[in-house]
């Protein structure tokens, strides 16, 4: 029975819409562009935060900060397109957005302060190369990154970055008096309150961009206070400029900096693995091992491009994974469109100059929310862990070690440069501590004792149930499944890899 005119879509139209809303489907342009813009808005505040933090900590001028932001947006677009479209064995071919990771902030600042910005980009390139090489074997390493480790590291990232938010509020003061100016604290608090109100009262679509809206509204309010907003560089910024490679000089590769970034690389790959598994479940396309390796290789290429084009390591952005779930739009070409938009924004210096002119106090208020969200994500991951005395000790000691250089920046001043490059970053120090303590306190015997326990504990691998599939490929319902189950043929990564490490 056919559908009469005005009674709704026909059966064929409904079928066409279902075909359109698949991972490989392409929505009409009228929907594709707005959906891409939405992804850009959801990640924009997080994407530009890292170059602002690192560049500001290294004392760069407004012009150089604007260039760092342009480079960041440009490479984020390239990395997103590679991840979503895919090329040969690079790219997971799912709707994932790529952006600079917060996990690298502490090590990057430590490397830049000690060795200079060229060492930052050299260590970033080395980080990307390591990710590409290790990608096929990473599933063998996941047992070292159970929720007790990943949750602790993510918590440390959020806590360590809080002094950056405080620094923004303090740096906003133009006087020599100690402490922050009351007007700056008021703007930071007002921005933070506005973000909270958006989360409480706004519709879900606006909640996804609450931090960005807080920055916009805070900046508009600051326009009424003389001297708070400095957009003097906007007039001088061009409408179009290429992002040139090695803008700050050829990269250098200090050993301690490279080692520090290799630790960051493992954290990035762990984070990306969880995001890829999550988005695969959301769009009903479970990952095989080979796809997982392809996605991690794309992360590595994006990170190498970051070092070449004067920016930093890249990872999948979790907030955009949530947006895929919220909208129900599965097409990977929405992410591709968003990547194209990011490239265009990166080629328009005026956009970067406007972002660089956002008042520091407003950034500080938004930073409290943004970095707090990172810490809360770590707590959410730790909620998967059985908190016996051993696991409480792992979190306590790791967080304590990580915060030492935050609360007392001079604590390691008498140590060699190679030591301070690693341990001056609370994130690197905390990650190493968490990994070693977990290996010591959560033994193989504990894993065997709880092998039949469905409750997720410290002895399970990263992101809980997902790791069971990485160890046992026949497992189902976890987001990572064996290639044989998908195609009936062995995965190349399965046949070429070395024997599995003992558990």
Tab-separated table of C-alpha atoms in Angstrom:
chain	number	residue	atom	x	y	z
A	1	UNK	CA	0.000	0.000	0.000
A	2	UNK	CA	1.560	3.286	-1.087
A	3	UNK	CA	1.791	6.329	1.109
A	4	UNK	CA	-0.489	9.167	0.083
A	5	UNK	CA	0.853	12.657	-0.481
A	6	UNK	CA	1.320	14.576	2.761
A	7	UNK	CA	1.097	11.421	4.880
A	8	UNK	CA	4.866	11.262	5.477
A	9	UNK	CA	7.857	9.733	3.730
A	10	UNK	CA	7.369	6.738	1.490
A	11	UNK	CA	8.923	3.349	2.228
A	12	UNK	CA	11.593	3.983	-0.392
A	13	UNK	CA	12.397	7.364	1.160
A	14	UNK	CA	12.715	5.775	4.581
A	15	UNK	CA	15.041	3.107	3.155
A	16	UNK	CA	17.131	5.777	1.438
A	17	UNK	CA	17.431	7.688	4.716
A	18	UNK	CA	18.556	4.525	6.527
A	19	UNK	CA	21.187	3.912	3.832
A	20	UNK	CA	22.313	7.522	4.224
A	21	UNK	CA	22.721	7.164	7.997
A	22	UNK	CA	25.492	4.586	7.863
A	23	UNK	CA	29.204	4.951	8.482
A	24	UNK	CA	29.886	5.041	4.730
A	25	UNK	CA	26.764	7.029	3.800
A	26	UNK	CA	27.026	10.682	2.764
A	27	UNK	CA	24.233	12.984	4.026
A	28	UNK	CA	22.941	15.704	1.674
A	29	UNK	CA	25.072	18.864	1.590
A	30	UNK	CA	22.320	20.831	3.316
A	31	UNK	CA	22.828	18.595	6.385
A	32	UNK	CA	26.481	17.680	5.908
A	33	UNK	CA	27.885	21.177	6.396
A	34	UNK	CA	25.869	22.090	9.549
A	35	UNK	CA	26.746	18.715	11.084
A	36	UNK	CA	30.424	19.339	10.341
A	37	UNK	CA	30.230	22.821	11.889
A	38	UNK	CA	28.688	21.263	14.996
A	39	UNK	CA	31.662	18.907	15.387
A	40	UNK	CA	34.074	21.834	15.006
A	41	UNK	CA	32.218	23.840	17.671
A	42	UNK	CA	32.226	20.877	20.056
A	43	UNK	CA	36.019	20.582	19.915
A	44	UNK	CA	37.148	24.138	19.186
A	45	UNK	CA	37.785	25.329	22.741
A	46	UNK	CA	39.802	22.195	23.554
A	47	UNK	CA	41.638	22.351	20.243
A	48	UNK	CA	42.974	25.895	20.683
A	49	UNK	CA	43.664	25.555	24.429
A	50	UNK	CA	46.905	23.569	24.097
A	51	UNK	CA	48.773	26.002	21.788
A	52	UNK	CA	47.624	28.854	24.042
A	53	UNK	CA	48.917	27.012	27.138
A	54	UNK	CA	52.238	25.887	25.673
A	55	UNK	CA	52.939	29.086	23.742
A	56	UNK	CA	51.992	31.238	26.724
A	57	UNK	CA	54.191	29.210	29.096
A	58	UNK	CA	57.152	29.606	26.730
A	59	UNK	CA	56.625	33.376	26.508
A	60	UNK	CA	55.670	33.678	22.861
A	61	UNK	CA	54.359	36.907	21.352
A	62	UNK	CA	50.795	37.456	20.180
A	63	UNK	CA	51.877	36.928	16.573
A	64	UNK	CA	53.562	33.615	17.365
A	65	UNK	CA	50.591	32.443	19.463
A	66	UNK	CA	48.263	33.205	16.560
A	67	UNK	CA	50.539	31.184	14.269
A	68	UNK	CA	50.524	28.237	16.704
A	69	UNK	CA	46.712	28.293	16.737
A	70	UNK	CA	46.561	28.400	12.918
A	71	UNK	CA	48.992	25.486	12.680
A	72	UNK	CA	46.999	23.534	15.255
A	73	UNK	CA	43.703	23.945	13.382
A	74	UNK	CA	45.319	23.164	10.023
A	75	UNK	CA	46.947	19.907	11.169
A	76	UNK	CA	43.842	18.912	13.162
A	77	UNK	CA	41.913	19.098	9.901
A	78	UNK	CA	44.469	17.004	8.016
A	79	UNK	CA	44.601	14.400	10.803
A	80	UNK	CA	40.794	14.216	10.986
A	81	UNK	CA	40.463	13.650	7.236
A	82	UNK	CA	43.129	10.915	7.319
A	83	UNK	CA	41.413	9.190	10.255
A	84	UNK	CA	37.889	9.345	8.792
A	85	UNK	CA	38.596	8.751	5.068
A	86	UNK	CA	41.611	6.471	5.470
A	87	UNK	CA	44.504	5.768	3.155
A	88	UNK	CA	45.942	2.270	2.768
A	89	UNK	CA	46.758	1.096	6.325
A	90	UNK	CA	46.259	4.528	7.875
A	91	UNK	CA	42.917	5.616	9.329
A	92	UNK	CA	40.167	3.825	11.251
A	93	UNK	CA	37.474	5.058	8.781
A	94	UNK	CA	35.034	6.047	11.528
A	95	UNK	CA	33.551	9.451	12.496
A	96	UNK	CA	36.439	10.573	14.728
A	97	UNK	CA	37.774	14.105	15.201
A	98	UNK	CA	41.471	14.645	15.920
A	99	UNK	CA	42.922	17.358	18.128
A	100	UNK	CA	45.989	18.144	20.226
A	101	UNK	CA	46.082	16.057	23.390
A	102	UNK	CA	46.247	17.595	26.871
A	103	UNK	CA	48.426	14.671	27.977
A	104	UNK	CA	51.419	16.285	26.259
A	105	UNK	CA	51.140	19.757	27.815
A	106	UNK	CA	53.396	19.216	30.829
A	107	UNK	CA	56.221	17.426	28.968
A	108	UNK	CA	56.070	19.941	26.092
A	109	UNK	CA	56.466	22.895	28.451
A	110	UNK	CA	59.323	21.149	30.267
A	111	UNK	CA	61.102	20.369	26.975
A	112	UNK	CA	60.523	23.859	25.597
A	113	UNK	CA	61.759	25.562	28.751
A	114	UNK	CA	64.919	23.456	28.889
A	115	UNK	CA	65.775	22.846	25.228
A	116	UNK	CA	63.783	25.351	23.187
A	117	UNK	CA	60.816	25.134	20.836
A	118	UNK	CA	62.711	23.203	18.124
A	119	UNK	CA	63.213	20.379	20.640
A	120	UNK	CA	59.466	20.410	21.281
A	121	UNK	CA	58.753	19.772	17.614
A	122	UNK	CA	61.556	17.207	17.323
A	123	UNK	CA	60.207	15.248	20.298
A	124	UNK	CA	56.732	15.453	18.736
A	125	UNK	CA	58.000	13.948	15.467
A	126	UNK	CA	59.756	11.169	17.411
A	127	UNK	CA	56.513	10.570	19.318
A	128	UNK	CA	54.616	10.108	16.041
A	129	UNK	CA	57.216	7.746	14.593
A	130	UNK	CA	57.077	5.628	17.739
A	131	UNK	CA	53.277	5.428	17.482
A	132	UNK	CA	53.423	4.208	13.872
A	133	UNK	CA	56.038	1.540	14.645
A	134	UNK	CA	54.337	0.247	17.795
A	135	UNK	CA	50.731	0.343	16.503
A	136	UNK	CA	50.515	-3.334	15.361
A	137	UNK	CA	51.881	-4.545	18.695
A	138	UNK	CA	50.035	-2.187	21.003
A	139	UNK	CA	47.376	-4.706	21.964
A	140	UNK	CA	50.190	-6.707	23.557
A	141	UNK	CA	50.963	-3.733	25.818
A	142	UNK	CA	47.437	-2.960	26.908
A	143	UNK	CA	47.717	-5.149	29.979
A	144	UNK	CA	50.022	-2.476	31.429
A	145	UNK	CA	47.218	0.103	31.112
A	146	UNK	CA	44.185	-1.140	33.054
A	147	UNK	CA	41.577	1.360	34.318
A	148	UNK	CA	43.588	1.912	37.501
A	149	UNK	CA	46.447	3.315	35.368
A	150	UNK	CA	44.491	5.143	32.654
A	151	UNK	CA	42.047	6.653	35.140
A	152	UNK	CA	44.889	7.838	37.379
A	153	UNK	CA	46.781	9.362	34.446
A	154	UNK	CA	43.706	11.207	33.143
A	155	UNK	CA	42.971	12.469	36.678
A	156	UNK	CA	46.572	13.690	36.967
A	157	UNK	CA	46.317	15.497	33.623
A	158	UNK	CA	43.288	17.457	34.820
A	159	UNK	CA	44.787	18.275	38.220
A	160	UNK	CA	48.188	19.263	36.795
A	161	UNK	CA	46.590	21.694	34.363
A	162	UNK	CA	44.707	23.568	37.095
A	163	UNK	CA	47.734	25.742	37.795
A	164	UNK	CA	47.524	26.803	34.134
A	165	UNK	CA	43.974	28.065	34.701
A	166	UNK	CA	45.120	29.875	37.848
A	167	UNK	CA	48.057	31.304	35.908
A	168	UNK	CA	45.713	32.724	33.275
A	169	UNK	CA	43.727	34.520	35.967
A	170	UNK	CA	46.913	35.811	37.612
A	171	UNK	CA	48.539	36.820	34.318
A	172	UNK	CA	45.497	38.900	33.442
A	173	UNK	CA	46.540	41.432	36.087
A	174	UNK	CA	48.477	44.383	34.657
A	175	UNK	CA	49.706	45.619	38.062
A	176	UNK	CA	52.738	44.568	40.076
A	177	UNK	CA	50.645	43.832	43.153
A	178	UNK	CA	50.654	40.204	44.329
A	179	UNK	CA	47.511	38.235	43.698
A	180	UNK	CA	44.897	38.489	40.988
A	181	UNK	CA	42.902	41.654	40.429
A	182	UNK	CA	39.308	41.378	41.727
A	183	UNK	CA	37.921	42.269	38.288
A	184	UNK	CA	39.869	39.381	36.733
A	185	UNK	CA	38.619	36.932	39.364
A	186	UNK	CA	35.096	38.263	38.751
A	187	UNK	CA	35.355	37.614	34.997
A	188	UNK	CA	36.786	34.141	35.559
A	189	UNK	CA	34.005	33.321	38.030
A	190	UNK	CA	31.358	34.806	35.723
A	191	UNK	CA	32.597	32.742	32.766
A	192	UNK	CA	32.602	29.607	34.882
A	193	UNK	CA	29.102	30.345	36.220
A	194	UNK	CA	27.789	30.890	32.687
A	195	UNK	CA	29.194	27.504	31.617
A	196	UNK	CA	27.484	25.849	34.596
A	197	UNK	CA	24.163	27.549	33.757
A	198	UNK	CA	24.434	26.408	30.136
A	199	UNK	CA	24.946	22.820	31.343
A	200	UNK	CA	21.929	23.144	33.648
A	201	UNK	CA	19.339	24.978	31.568
A	202	UNK	CA	20.338	24.917	27.873
A	203	UNK	CA	19.202	22.245	25.392
A	204	UNK	CA	21.609	19.341	24.769
A	205	UNK	CA	22.936	20.808	21.512
A	206	UNK	CA	24.167	23.916	23.351
A	207	UNK	CA	25.483	21.909	26.282
A	208	UNK	CA	27.969	20.267	23.918
A	209	UNK	CA	29.577	23.685	23.269
A	210	UNK	CA	29.180	25.160	26.758
A	211	UNK	CA	32.889	25.989	27.128
A	212	UNK	CA	33.001	27.703	23.733
A	213	UNK	CA	29.865	29.714	24.567
A	214	UNK	CA	31.423	30.696	27.890
A	215	UNK	CA	34.489	32.044	26.058
A	216	UNK	CA	32.337	33.983	23.582
A	217	UNK	CA	30.017	35.541	26.184
A	218	UNK	CA	32.900	36.292	28.572
A	219	UNK	CA	34.829	38.040	25.798
A	220	UNK	CA	31.792	40.093	24.763
A	221	UNK	CA	31.298	41.187	28.377
A	222	UNK	CA	34.989	42.079	28.649
A	223	UNK	CA	34.642	44.478	25.701
A	224	UNK	CA	32.906	46.891	28.093
A	225	UNK	CA	35.957	47.008	30.394
A	226	UNK	CA	38.728	49.181	28.907
A	227	UNK	CA	41.948	47.304	28.226
A	228	UNK	CA	40.666	43.779	28.866
A	229	UNK	CA	40.371	42.711	25.225
A	230	UNK	CA	43.377	43.246	22.992
A	231	UNK	CA	42.551	42.686	19.362
A	232	UNK	CA	45.220	45.009	18.037
A	233	UNK	CA	46.744	42.134	16.101
A	234	UNK	CA	43.524	41.315	14.238
A	235	UNK	CA	43.808	44.274	11.869
A	236	UNK	CA	47.355	43.301	10.949
A	237	UNK	CA	46.498	39.621	10.435
A	238	UNK	CA	45.866	38.578	6.863
A	239	UNK	CA	42.803	36.889	5.461
A	240	UNK	CA	44.852	34.051	4.039
A	241	UNK	CA	48.272	32.616	4.840
A	242	UNK	CA	49.905	29.228	4.381
A	243	UNK	CA	51.020	27.269	7.432
A	244	UNK	CA	54.692	26.750	6.621
A	245	UNK	CA	56.681	23.750	7.909
A	246	UNK	CA	59.538	24.320	10.389
A	247	UNK	CA	58.480	27.927	10.917
A	248	UNK	CA	60.553	28.177	14.131
A	249	UNK	CA	63.595	26.307	12.781
A	250	UNK	CA	64.652	22.743	12.079
A	251	UNK	CA	63.717	20.252	14.824
A	252	UNK	CA	66.195	18.905	17.357
A	253	UNK	CA	65.955	15.585	19.176
A	254	UNK	CA	67.223	15.650	22.790
A	255	UNK	CA	67.209	12.131	24.212
A	256	UNK	CA	65.427	12.979	27.473
A	257	UNK	CA	62.736	14.902	25.601
A	258	UNK	CA	62.180	12.012	23.198
A	259	UNK	CA	61.878	9.519	26.077
A	260	UNK	CA	59.401	11.805	27.826
A	261	UNK	CA	57.250	12.022	24.690
A	262	UNK	CA	57.359	8.248	24.178
A	263	UNK	CA	55.621	7.936	27.553
A	264	UNK	CA	53.073	10.453	26.279
A	265	UNK	CA	52.698	8.414	23.060
A	266	UNK	CA	51.625	5.352	25.032
A	267	UNK	CA	49.077	7.437	26.955
A	268	UNK	CA	47.774	8.882	23.656
A	269	UNK	CA	47.410	5.430	22.097
A	270	UNK	CA	45.575	4.166	25.162
A	271	UNK	CA	43.193	7.128	25.016
A	272	UNK	CA	42.622	6.751	21.264
A	273	UNK	CA	41.983	3.008	21.630
A	274	UNK	CA	39.183	3.687	24.081
A	275	UNK	CA	37.650	6.359	21.844
A	276	UNK	CA	37.811	4.156	18.739
A	277	UNK	CA	36.204	1.256	20.599
A	278	UNK	CA	33.473	3.566	21.896
A	279	UNK	CA	32.623	5.097	18.514
A	280	UNK	CA	32.702	1.652	16.867
A	281	UNK	CA	30.047	0.466	19.323
A	282	UNK	CA	27.967	3.641	18.805
A	283	UNK	CA	27.842	3.296	15.010
A	284	UNK	CA	27.468	-0.530	15.049
A	285	UNK	CA	30.789	-1.183	13.356
A	286	UNK	CA	32.911	-3.173	15.836
A	287	UNK	CA	36.644	-2.857	15.447
A	288	UNK	CA	38.991	-5.603	14.355
A	289	UNK	CA	42.606	-5.618	15.419
A	290	UNK	CA	43.686	-4.457	11.995
A	291	UNK	CA	41.336	-1.453	12.116
A	292	UNK	CA	42.608	-0.598	15.563
A	293	UNK	CA	46.206	-0.600	14.294
A	294	UNK	CA	45.177	1.509	11.276
A	295	UNK	CA	43.648	4.121	13.570
A	296	UNK	CA	46.713	4.239	15.791
A	297	UNK	CA	48.979	4.635	12.751
A	298	UNK	CA	46.867	7.607	11.645
A	299	UNK	CA	47.376	9.137	15.099
A	300	UNK	CA	51.111	8.740	14.543
A	301	UNK	CA	51.004	10.410	11.127
A	302	UNK	CA	48.959	13.287	12.561
A	303	UNK	CA	51.534	13.711	15.314
A	304	UNK	CA	54.431	13.725	12.819
A	305	UNK	CA	52.587	16.367	10.779
A	306	UNK	CA	52.181	18.279	14.018
A	307	UNK	CA	55.954	18.361	14.554
A	308	UNK	CA	56.587	19.358	10.944
A	309	UNK	CA	53.951	22.112	10.897
A	310	UNK	CA	54.835	23.606	14.301
A	311	UNK	CA	52.239	22.027	16.532
A	312	UNK	CA	51.885	19.074	18.916
A	313	UNK	CA	50.750	15.415	19.308
A	314	UNK	CA	47.231	14.479	18.157
A	315	UNK	CA	44.586	12.121	19.477
A	316	UNK	CA	40.873	11.421	19.036
A	317	UNK	CA	38.660	13.933	20.877
A	318	UNK	CA	36.307	12.206	23.302
A	319	UNK	CA	33.756	15.043	23.296
A	320	UNK	CA	33.113	14.387	19.610
A	321	UNK	CA	32.542	10.702	20.343
A	322	UNK	CA	29.800	11.847	22.697
A	323	UNK	CA	28.408	14.079	19.964
A	324	UNK	CA	28.123	11.108	17.585
A	325	UNK	CA	26.093	9.317	20.253
A	326	UNK	CA	23.978	12.397	20.935
A	327	UNK	CA	23.071	13.150	17.302
A	328	UNK	CA	22.828	9.549	16.087
A	329	UNK	CA	24.556	10.585	12.827
A	330	UNK	CA	26.960	7.789	11.878
A	331	UNK	CA	28.538	9.054	8.658
A	332	UNK	CA	32.310	9.337	8.783
A	333	UNK	CA	32.066	11.988	6.086
A	334	UNK	CA	30.583	14.384	8.629
A	335	UNK	CA	33.954	14.209	10.403
A	336	UNK	CA	35.669	14.597	7.015
A	337	UNK	CA	33.661	17.778	6.386
A	338	UNK	CA	34.592	19.058	9.846
A	339	UNK	CA	38.246	18.361	9.015
A	340	UNK	CA	37.932	20.454	5.870
A	341	UNK	CA	36.436	23.304	7.899
A	342	UNK	CA	39.359	23.127	10.348
A	343	UNK	CA	41.860	23.354	7.462
A	344	UNK	CA	40.114	26.464	6.124
A	345	UNK	CA	40.106	28.070	9.586
A	346	UNK	CA	43.805	27.303	9.928
A	347	UNK	CA	44.498	29.168	6.690
A	348	UNK	CA	42.711	32.335	7.894
A	349	UNK	CA	45.063	34.142	10.313
A	350	UNK	CA	42.367	36.594	11.396
A	351	UNK	CA	40.480	33.753	13.084
A	352	UNK	CA	43.561	32.795	15.093
A	353	UNK	CA	44.248	36.439	15.978
A	354	UNK	CA	40.695	36.798	17.328
A	355	UNK	CA	41.106	33.667	19.462
A	356	UNK	CA	44.480	34.889	20.759
A	357	UNK	CA	42.809	38.141	21.875
A	358	UNK	CA	40.411	36.413	24.284
A	359	UNK	CA	41.054	37.891	27.775
A	360	UNK	CA	43.277	35.733	29.984
A	361	UNK	CA	40.799	35.943	32.871
A	362	UNK	CA	38.006	34.568	30.668
A	363	UNK	CA	40.325	31.758	29.563
A	364	UNK	CA	41.044	31.046	33.234
A	365	UNK	CA	37.366	30.629	34.081
A	366	UNK	CA	36.781	28.363	31.102
A	367	UNK	CA	39.995	26.483	31.921
A	368	UNK	CA	38.687	25.560	35.369
A	369	UNK	CA	35.716	23.857	33.708
A	370	UNK	CA	37.730	22.384	30.849
A	371	UNK	CA	40.516	20.927	32.967
A	372	UNK	CA	38.024	19.890	35.626
A	373	UNK	CA	36.192	17.879	32.969
A	374	UNK	CA	39.461	16.107	32.155
A	375	UNK	CA	39.976	15.242	35.840
A	376	UNK	CA	36.353	14.096	36.137
A	377	UNK	CA	36.862	11.792	33.145
A	378	UNK	CA	39.684	10.162	35.055
A	379	UNK	CA	37.444	9.696	38.074
A	380	UNK	CA	34.802	8.130	35.824
A	381	UNK	CA	37.377	5.645	34.541
A	382	UNK	CA	38.509	4.906	38.103
A	383	UNK	CA	34.895	4.105	38.969
A	384	UNK	CA	35.459	0.829	37.084
A	385	UNK	CA	38.140	-0.219	39.578
A	386	UNK	CA	37.700	-2.311	42.720
A	387	UNK	CA	39.223	-0.042	45.356
A	388	UNK	CA	41.002	-2.374	47.690
A	389	UNK	CA	43.920	-1.034	49.745
A	390	UNK	CA	46.426	-1.737	46.970
A	391	UNK	CA	44.519	0.230	44.386
A	392	UNK	CA	43.936	3.125	46.769
A	393	UNK	CA	47.711	3.197	47.316
A	394	UNK	CA	48.401	3.206	43.557
A	395	UNK	CA	46.176	6.242	42.993
A	396	UNK	CA	47.383	8.036	46.134
A	397	UNK	CA	51.102	7.660	45.454
A	398	UNK	CA	50.807	8.374	41.709
A	399	UNK	CA	48.789	11.555	42.239
A	400	UNK	CA	51.153	12.629	45.035
A	401	UNK	CA	54.267	12.144	42.904
A	402	UNK	CA	52.614	13.908	39.960
A	403	UNK	CA	51.622	16.986	41.965
A	404	UNK	CA	55.037	17.534	43.587
A	405	UNK	CA	56.415	19.680	40.727
A	406	UNK	CA	53.069	21.493	40.500
A	407	UNK	CA	52.963	22.606	44.133
A	408	UNK	CA	56.752	23.163	44.325
A	409	UNK	CA	58.155	23.900	40.835
A	410	UNK	CA	61.775	24.062	42.047
A	411	UNK	CA	61.835	20.632	43.689
A	412	UNK	CA	64.017	18.993	41.008
A	413	UNK	CA	66.287	21.958	40.225
A	414	UNK	CA	69.406	20.126	41.507
A	415	UNK	CA	68.828	17.088	39.310
A	416	UNK	CA	70.279	16.448	35.811
A	417	UNK	CA	68.431	17.801	32.769
A	418	UNK	CA	67.370	14.325	31.570
A	419	UNK	CA	65.704	13.704	34.940
A	420	UNK	CA	63.904	17.037	35.135
A	421	UNK	CA	62.590	16.742	31.562
A	422	UNK	CA	60.732	13.586	32.592
A	423	UNK	CA	59.835	14.278	36.221
A	424	UNK	CA	59.206	18.034	36.050
A	425	UNK	CA	56.108	16.999	34.155
A	426	UNK	CA	53.689	15.653	36.712
A	427	UNK	CA	51.905	13.771	33.943
A	428	UNK	CA	54.963	11.750	32.904
A	429	UNK	CA	56.036	11.146	36.501
A	430	UNK	CA	52.530	10.097	37.541
A	431	UNK	CA	52.098	7.785	34.550
A	432	UNK	CA	55.407	6.008	35.203
A	433	UNK	CA	54.573	5.672	38.902
A	434	UNK	CA	51.095	4.282	38.209
A	435	UNK	CA	52.396	1.709	35.704
A	436	UNK	CA	55.179	0.476	37.992
A	437	UNK	CA	52.991	0.333	41.113
A	438	UNK	CA	50.264	-1.543	39.258
A	439	UNK	CA	52.797	-4.106	38.017
A	440	UNK	CA	54.123	-4.503	41.552
A	441	UNK	CA	50.882	-4.588	43.545
A	442	UNK	CA	48.419	-6.133	41.076
A	443	UNK	CA	50.159	-9.386	40.268
A	444	UNK	CA	49.371	-12.152	37.792
A	445	UNK	CA	48.145	-14.188	40.753
A	446	UNK	CA	45.501	-11.545	41.400
A	447	UNK	CA	44.395	-11.730	37.776
A	448	UNK	CA	44.074	-15.507	37.991
A	449	UNK	CA	42.150	-15.306	41.258
A	450	UNK	CA	39.569	-13.000	39.684
A	451	UNK	CA	39.503	-14.501	36.187
A	452	UNK	CA	35.823	-15.496	36.487
A	453	UNK	CA	34.744	-12.243	38.130
A	454	UNK	CA	32.582	-10.084	35.847
A	455	UNK	CA	33.306	-6.962	37.903
A	456	UNK	CA	35.913	-4.770	36.282
A	457	UNK	CA	39.029	-4.443	38.386
A	458	UNK	CA	42.594	-3.256	38.163
A	459	UNK	CA	43.707	-6.553	36.657
A	460	UNK	CA	41.461	-6.006	33.608
A	461	UNK	CA	42.890	-4.210	30.609
A	462	UNK	CA	42.188	-0.734	29.358
A	463	UNK	CA	38.615	0.572	29.311
A	464	UNK	CA	37.239	-2.500	31.029
A	465	UNK	CA	35.474	-5.135	28.905
A	466	UNK	CA	37.045	-3.958	25.657
A	467	UNK	CA	40.363	-5.494	26.589
A	468	UNK	CA	38.900	-8.946	27.010
A	469	UNK	CA	38.423	-8.937	23.257
A	470	UNK	CA	41.953	-7.733	22.667
A	471	UNK	CA	43.232	-10.741	24.626
A	472	UNK	CA	40.503	-13.162	23.532
A	473	UNK	CA	39.517	-12.243	19.949
A	474	UNK	CA	36.490	-14.550	19.951
A	475	UNK	CA	34.827	-12.405	22.628
A	476	UNK	CA	31.745	-10.546	21.437
A	477	UNK	CA	29.806	-7.489	22.536
A	478	UNK	CA	32.952	-5.589	23.474
A	479	UNK	CA	33.619	-3.412	20.447
A	480	UNK	CA	36.805	-5.224	19.381
A	481	UNK	CA	36.349	-8.541	17.606
A	482	UNK	CA	38.381	-10.964	15.579
A	483	UNK	CA	38.793	-10.346	11.854
A	484	UNK	CA	37.612	-13.908	11.161
A	485	UNK	CA	34.272	-13.049	12.705
A	486	UNK	CA	34.037	-10.017	10.431
A	487	UNK	CA	35.305	-11.357	7.119
A	488	UNK	CA	35.904	-15.081	7.487
A	489	UNK	CA	39.616	-14.456	6.802
A	490	UNK	CA	42.499	-14.033	9.243
A	491	UNK	CA	43.590	-10.481	9.979
A	492	UNK	CA	47.049	-9.662	8.645
A	493	UNK	CA	47.885	-8.198	12.033
A	494	UNK	CA	46.987	-11.554	13.585
A	495	UNK	CA	49.193	-13.651	11.314
A	496	UNK	CA	52.199	-11.321	11.241
A	497	UNK	CA	52.478	-10.409	14.894
A	498	UNK	CA	54.850	-12.082	17.366
A	499	UNK	CA	53.554	-14.570	19.948
A	500	UNK	CA	51.296	-13.033	22.577
A	501	UNK	CA	52.877	-12.027	25.847
A	502	UNK	CA	51.919	-14.185	28.826
A	503	UNK	CA	49.324	-12.731	31.155
